[in-house]
Amino acid sequence: TQLLEQSPQFLSIQEGENLTVYCNSSSVFSSLQWYRQEPGEGPVLLVTVVTGGEVKKLKRLTFQFGDARKDSSLHITAAQPGDTGLYLCAANTGNQFYFGTGTSLTVIP
Amino acid sequence: DTAVSQTPKYLVTQMGNDKSIKCEQNLGHDTMYWYKQDSKKFLKIMFSYNNKELIINETVPNRFSPKSPDKAHLNLHINSLELGDSAVYFCASSQDGGFYYGYTFGSGTRLTVV
């Protein structure tokens, strides 16, 4: 069992659809981050959330940190082919940093 | 200028060989890391170095040894390579332990042991 479970593991949608990716844990975190990884590249930081209930928007991406700081969601509006990639949540508890199990998103033109 | 650069991009080698992967960052970050990404895309930390001092050493085989000649470089040396070592290895750096500003990753080294 991984500390950070993401769902779904795989997601294939048509261009223009909306989607939500979840990152869940039973642990409380000081901060939580979302990364996107494209094929052949390393993960790139999208956002950091630190306050329970916090919502951050990055263009068509909306990130929310759960009130209890145990979970997070990433919502993409009107997905585009350029959104295709592996989405990873990551969080720290104390001085340990963990990555989630990942969600592989494919947006079909 | 690439912020975190690692070489080589691809590495194919036979079992039992010794190999090294090099990493350099030009961001002025204090901490550098090595991560392993397995076939299921799961990222697991292997090592981190802060000011030339090892501060995290997960349960990796002692065939793996990080070497940091200075703050901008963290190389990974692997002895007696095994089939199970095949994976993508990522170097990363951070300025605050990654807790807020996150990690900056290199583009990865795909290691294939045959």
mmCIF file of C-alpha atoms in Angstrom:
data_model
loop_
_atom_site.group_PDB
_atom_site.id
_atom_site.type_symbol
_atom_site.label_atom_id
_atom_site.label_comp_id
_atom_site.label_asym_id
_atom_site.label_seq_id
_atom_site.Cartn_x
_atom_site.Cartn_y
_atom_site.Cartn_z
ATOM 1 C CA THR A 1 0.000 0.000 0.000
ATOM 2 C CA GLN A 2 1.377 3.391 -1.023
ATOM 3 C CA LEU A 3 1.119 6.450 1.184
ATOM 4 C CA LEU A 4 -0.486 8.509 -1.580
ATOM 5 C CA GLU A 5 -3.042 6.748 -3.764
ATOM 6 C CA GLN A 6 -4.164 8.403 -6.972
ATOM 7 C CA SER A 7 -7.277 7.625 -8.979
ATOM 8 C CA PRO A 8 -7.934 6.858 -11.654
ATOM 9 C CA GLN A 9 -4.687 5.210 -12.668
ATOM 10 C CA PHE A 10 -5.424 5.695 -16.367
ATOM 11 C CA LEU A 11 -7.777 8.154 -18.059
ATOM 12 C CA SER A 12 -8.487 8.591 -21.762
ATOM 13 C CA ILE A 13 -10.869 11.346 -22.796
ATOM 14 C CA GLN A 14 -11.882 13.383 -25.814
ATOM 15 C CA GLU A 15 -10.664 16.928 -26.329
ATOM 16 C CA GLY A 16 -13.024 19.405 -24.680
ATOM 17 C CA GLU A 17 -14.165 17.119 -21.853
ATOM 18 C CA ASN A 18 -13.680 17.844 -18.175
ATOM 19 C CA LEU A 19 -11.931 15.518 -15.745
ATOM 20 C CA THR A 20 -10.933 15.190 -12.113
ATOM 21 C CA VAL A 21 -7.967 13.334 -10.669
ATOM 22 C CA TYR A 22 -7.802 12.428 -6.995
ATOM 23 C CA CYS A 23 -4.954 12.007 -4.546
ATOM 24 C CA ASN A 24 -5.851 10.349 -1.248
ATOM 25 C CA SER A 25 -4.095 9.356 1.942
ATOM 26 C CA SER A 26 -4.809 8.547 5.564
ATOM 27 C CA SER A 27 -1.950 10.811 6.650
ATOM 28 C CA VAL A 28 -1.982 14.541 7.281
ATOM 29 C CA PHE A 29 0.430 16.580 5.218
ATOM 30 C CA SER A 30 2.153 19.919 5.687
ATOM 31 C CA SER A 31 1.971 20.657 1.987
ATOM 32 C CA LEU A 32 0.945 18.932 -1.192
ATOM 33 C CA GLN A 33 2.137 19.414 -4.749
ATOM 34 C CA TRP A 34 1.025 18.405 -8.217
ATOM 35 C CA TYR A 35 3.452 17.639 -11.019
ATOM 36 C CA ARG A 36 3.001 16.809 -14.706
ATOM 37 C CA GLN A 37 5.432 14.517 -16.449
ATOM 38 C CA GLU A 38 5.594 14.266 -20.230
ATOM 39 C CA PRO A 39 7.131 11.240 -21.998
ATOM 40 C CA GLY A 40 10.909 11.285 -21.885
ATOM 41 C CA GLU A 41 11.028 14.162 -19.417
ATOM 42 C CA GLY A 42 11.126 14.689 -15.684
ATOM 43 C CA PRO A 43 8.132 15.841 -13.633
ATOM 44 C CA VAL A 44 7.430 19.577 -13.649
ATOM 45 C CA LEU A 45 5.854 21.321 -10.669
ATOM 46 C CA LEU A 46 2.374 22.733 -11.335
ATOM 47 C CA VAL A 47 1.294 23.950 -7.895
ATOM 48 C CA THR A 48 1.847 23.731 -4.139
ATOM 49 C CA VAL A 49 -1.040 23.908 -1.656
ATOM 50 C CA VAL A 50 -0.452 24.328 2.053
ATOM 51 C CA THR A 51 -3.735 25.306 3.736
ATOM 52 C CA GLY A 52 -6.648 22.951 4.329
ATOM 53 C CA GLY A 53 -9.462 23.815 1.934
ATOM 54 C CA GLU A 54 -7.172 25.864 -0.268
ATOM 55 C CA VAL A 55 -8.121 26.191 -3.938
ATOM 56 C CA LYS A 56 -5.672 27.311 -6.593
ATOM 57 C CA LYS A 57 -6.296 27.877 -10.285
ATOM 58 C CA LEU A 58 -3.796 27.652 -13.086
ATOM 59 C CA LYS A 59 -5.604 28.527 -16.333
ATOM 60 C CA ARG A 60 -7.902 25.524 -16.957
ATOM 61 C CA LEU A 61 -6.526 23.560 -13.995
ATOM 62 C CA THR A 62 -8.085 23.822 -10.531
ATOM 63 C CA PHE A 63 -6.351 22.302 -7.522
ATOM 64 C CA GLN A 64 -7.960 21.755 -4.140
ATOM 65 C CA PHE A 65 -6.431 20.668 -0.844
ATOM 66 C CA GLY A 66 -8.806 18.791 1.446
ATOM 67 C CA ASP A 67 -9.968 20.472 4.642
ATOM 68 C CA ALA A 68 -8.145 17.873 6.746
ATOM 69 C CA ARG A 69 -5.002 18.119 4.549
ATOM 70 C CA LYS A 70 -5.181 14.394 3.756
ATOM 71 C CA ASP A 71 -6.286 14.566 0.136
ATOM 72 C CA SER A 72 -6.343 16.703 -2.963
ATOM 73 C CA SER A 73 -7.998 16.920 -6.353
ATOM 74 C CA LEU A 74 -7.013 18.267 -9.732
ATOM 75 C CA HIS A 75 -9.796 19.329 -12.085
ATOM 76 C CA ILE A 76 -9.128 20.110 -15.739
ATOM 77 C CA THR A 77 -11.728 22.003 -17.721
ATOM 78 C CA ALA A 78 -12.012 21.554 -21.502
ATOM 79 C CA ALA A 79 -9.031 19.240 -21.768
ATOM 80 C CA GLN A 80 -6.650 19.700 -24.666
ATOM 81 C CA PRO A 81 -4.161 17.278 -26.247
ATOM 82 C CA GLY A 82 -1.365 19.293 -24.646
ATOM 83 C CA ASP A 83 -2.679 18.197 -21.233
ATOM 84 C CA THR A 84 -1.634 14.620 -22.010
ATOM 85 C CA GLY A 85 0.872 13.298 -19.509
ATOM 86 C CA LEU A 86 1.431 11.631 -16.161
ATOM 87 C CA TYR A 87 0.041 13.620 -13.237
ATOM 88 C CA LEU A 88 1.708 13.058 -9.893
ATOM 89 C CA CYS A 89 0.768 14.343 -6.503
ATOM 90 C CA ALA A 90 3.498 14.649 -3.894
ATOM 91 C CA ALA A 91 3.370 15.522 -0.224
ATOM 92 C CA ASN A 92 5.540 15.883 2.817
ATOM 93 C CA THR A 93 4.997 14.750 6.334
ATOM 94 C CA GLY A 94 7.721 15.865 8.677
ATOM 95 C CA ASN A 95 10.921 15.717 6.667
ATOM 96 C CA GLN A 96 9.785 12.886 4.401
ATOM 97 C CA PHE A 97 8.594 13.578 0.868
ATOM 98 C CA TYR A 98 6.433 11.084 -1.029
ATOM 99 C CA PHE A 99 5.074 10.845 -4.545
ATOM 100 C CA GLY A 100 1.691 9.425 -5.447
ATOM 101 C CA THR A 101 1.002 6.427 -7.641
ATOM 102 C CA GLY A 102 0.293 8.607 -10.688
ATOM 103 C CA THR A 103 -2.545 9.173 -13.166
ATOM 104 C CA SER A 104 -1.773 8.760 -16.846
ATOM 105 C CA LEU A 105 -3.998 11.095 -18.871
ATOM 106 C CA THR A 106 -4.493 10.878 -22.630
ATOM 107 C CA VAL A 107 -6.519 13.559 -24.380
ATOM 108 C CA ILE A 108 -7.646 12.473 -27.820
ATOM 109 C CA PRO A 109 -7.993 15.220 -30.469
ATOM 110 C CA ASP B 1 20.518 26.726 -20.195
ATOM 111 C CA THR B 2 19.175 23.498 -18.743
ATOM 112 C CA ALA B 3 18.494 23.900 -15.013
ATOM 113 C CA VAL B 4 19.165 20.267 -14.074
ATOM 114 C CA SER B 5 21.060 18.224 -16.612
ATOM 115 C CA GLN B 6 21.926 14.570 -16.385
ATOM 116 C CA THR B 7 23.912 12.314 -18.677
ATOM 117 C CA PRO B 8 23.612 9.968 -20.357
ATOM 118 C CA LYS B 9 19.987 9.986 -21.498
ATOM 119 C CA TYR B 10 20.092 6.277 -22.306
ATOM 120 C CA LEU B 11 22.358 3.605 -20.876
ATOM 121 C CA VAL B 12 22.340 -0.035 -21.972
ATOM 122 C CA THR B 13 24.752 -2.327 -20.216
ATOM 123 C CA GLN B 14 25.323 -5.917 -19.250
ATOM 124 C CA MET B 15 24.766 -7.487 -15.880
ATOM 125 C CA GLY B 16 27.734 -7.191 -13.575
ATOM 126 C CA ASN B 17 29.063 -3.978 -15.079
ATOM 127 C CA ASP B 18 29.730 -0.766 -13.154
ATOM 128 C CA LYS B 19 28.245 2.477 -14.459
ATOM 129 C CA SER B 20 27.851 6.115 -13.463
ATOM 130 C CA ILE B 21 25.222 8.737 -14.168
ATOM 131 C CA LYS B 22 26.174 12.388 -13.888
ATOM 132 C CA CYS B 23 23.998 15.279 -12.729
ATOM 133 C CA GLU B 24 24.596 19.020 -12.606
ATOM 134 C CA GLN B 25 22.313 21.873 -11.550
ATOM 135 C CA ASN B 26 22.837 25.577 -12.238
ATOM 136 C CA LEU B 27 20.022 26.842 -10.005
ATOM 137 C CA GLY B 28 22.115 27.415 -6.899
ATOM 138 C CA HIS B 29 19.935 24.972 -4.958
ATOM 139 C CA ASP B 30 21.236 23.559 -1.683
ATOM 140 C CA THR B 31 19.883 20.046 -1.974
ATOM 141 C CA MET B 32 20.120 17.478 -4.758
ATOM 142 C CA TYR B 33 18.401 14.111 -5.069
ATOM 143 C CA TRP B 34 18.327 10.868 -6.965
ATOM 144 C CA TYR B 35 14.976 9.245 -7.688
ATOM 145 C CA LYS B 36 14.163 5.919 -9.309
ATOM 146 C CA GLN B 37 11.032 5.559 -11.448
ATOM 147 C CA ASP B 38 9.941 1.986 -11.981
ATOM 148 C CA SER B 39 7.989 0.427 -14.832
ATOM 149 C CA LYS B 40 4.723 1.450 -13.134
ATOM 150 C CA LYS B 41 5.890 5.087 -13.110
ATOM 151 C CA PHE B 42 6.249 5.137 -9.334
ATOM 152 C CA LEU B 43 8.897 7.601 -8.128
ATOM 153 C CA LYS B 44 10.919 6.638 -5.088
ATOM 154 C CA ILE B 45 13.674 8.668 -3.503
ATOM 155 C CA MET B 46 17.078 7.047 -3.308
ATOM 156 C CA PHE B 47 19.393 9.718 -1.932
ATOM 157 C CA SER B 48 19.607 13.390 -1.167
ATOM 158 C CA TYR B 49 22.636 15.577 -0.502
ATOM 159 C CA ASN B 50 22.675 18.903 1.312
ATOM 160 C CA ASN B 51 25.970 20.798 1.440
ATOM 161 C CA LYS B 52 27.879 17.616 0.612
ATOM 162 C CA GLU B 53 26.207 15.742 3.428
ATOM 163 C CA LEU B 54 23.942 12.775 2.903
ATOM 164 C CA ILE B 55 20.691 13.553 4.672
ATOM 165 C CA ILE B 56 18.389 10.858 3.323
ATOM 166 C CA ASN B 57 19.457 7.350 2.469
ATOM 167 C CA GLU B 58 16.513 5.077 1.763
ATOM 168 C CA THR B 59 16.857 1.305 1.792
ATOM 169 C CA VAL B 60 18.701 1.004 -1.471
ATOM 170 C CA PRO B 61 21.381 -1.617 -2.104
ATOM 171 C CA ASN B 62 24.888 -0.513 -1.208
ATOM 172 C CA ARG B 63 25.822 -1.147 -4.830
ATOM 173 C CA PHE B 64 24.431 2.335 -5.364
ATOM 174 C CA SER B 65 26.618 5.172 -4.164
ATOM 175 C CA PRO B 66 26.050 8.908 -4.603
ATOM 176 C CA LYS B 67 29.068 11.124 -5.037
ATOM 177 C CA SER B 68 28.951 14.905 -4.753
ATOM 178 C CA PRO B 69 32.161 16.737 -5.675
ATOM 179 C CA ASP B 70 30.473 20.097 -5.033
ATOM 180 C CA LYS B 71 27.091 21.691 -4.398
ATOM 181 C CA ALA B 72 26.191 21.750 -8.090
ATOM 182 C CA HIS B 73 26.912 18.102 -8.839
ATOM 183 C CA LEU B 74 25.533 14.793 -7.602
ATOM 184 C CA ASN B 75 26.619 11.700 -9.491
ATOM 185 C CA LEU B 76 25.247 8.191 -9.068
ATOM 186 C CA HIS B 77 27.590 5.230 -9.268
ATOM 187 C CA ILE B 78 26.217 1.712 -9.546
ATOM 188 C CA ASN B 79 28.335 -1.402 -9.043
ATOM 189 C CA SER B 80 27.595 -4.938 -10.228
ATOM 190 C CA LEU B 81 24.464 -4.027 -12.146
ATOM 191 C CA GLU B 82 21.502 -6.392 -11.931
ATOM 192 C CA LEU B 83 18.481 -6.889 -14.182
ATOM 193 C CA GLY B 84 16.250 -5.361 -11.512
ATOM 194 C CA ASP B 85 18.177 -2.105 -11.684
ATOM 195 C CA SER B 86 16.561 -1.360 -15.042
ATOM 196 C CA ALA B 87 14.516 1.806 -14.579
ATOM 197 C CA VAL B 88 14.545 5.527 -15.236
ATOM 198 C CA TYR B 89 16.714 7.464 -12.823
ATOM 199 C CA PHE B 90 16.019 11.143 -12.180
ATOM 200 C CA CYS B 91 18.236 13.735 -10.638
ATOM 201 C CA ALA B 92 16.497 16.671 -8.943
ATOM 202 C CA SER B 93 17.295 19.718 -6.870
ATOM 203 C CA SER B 94 15.433 21.986 -4.460
ATOM 204 C CA GLN B 95 16.011 25.165 -2.498
ATOM 205 C CA ASP B 96 13.822 24.471 0.526
ATOM 206 C CA GLY B 97 13.691 20.708 0.792
ATOM 207 C CA GLY B 98 11.037 20.826 -1.906
ATOM 208 C CA PHE B 99 8.294 21.546 0.596
ATOM 209 C CA TYR B 100 6.974 24.689 -1.080
ATOM 210 C CA TYR B 101 8.992 25.461 -4.182
ATOM 211 C CA GLY B 102 9.134 21.835 -5.176
ATOM 212 C CA TYR B 103 11.737 19.910 -7.009
ATOM 213 C CA THR B 104 13.335 20.678 -10.366
ATOM 214 C CA PHE B 105 13.977 17.439 -12.176
ATOM 215 C CA GLY B 106 16.375 16.476 -14.916
ATOM 216 C CA SER B 107 15.066 14.696 -17.984
ATOM 217 C CA GLY B 108 16.043 11.265 -16.716
ATOM 218 C CA THR B 109 18.423 8.450 -17.587
ATOM 219 C CA ARG B 110 16.835 5.257 -18.882
ATOM 220 C CA LEU B 111 19.014 2.402 -17.653
ATOM 221 C CA THR B 112 18.557 -0.995 -19.270
ATOM 222 C CA VAL B 113 20.492 -3.945 -17.891
ATOM 223 C CA VAL B 114 20.684 -6.949 -20.201
#
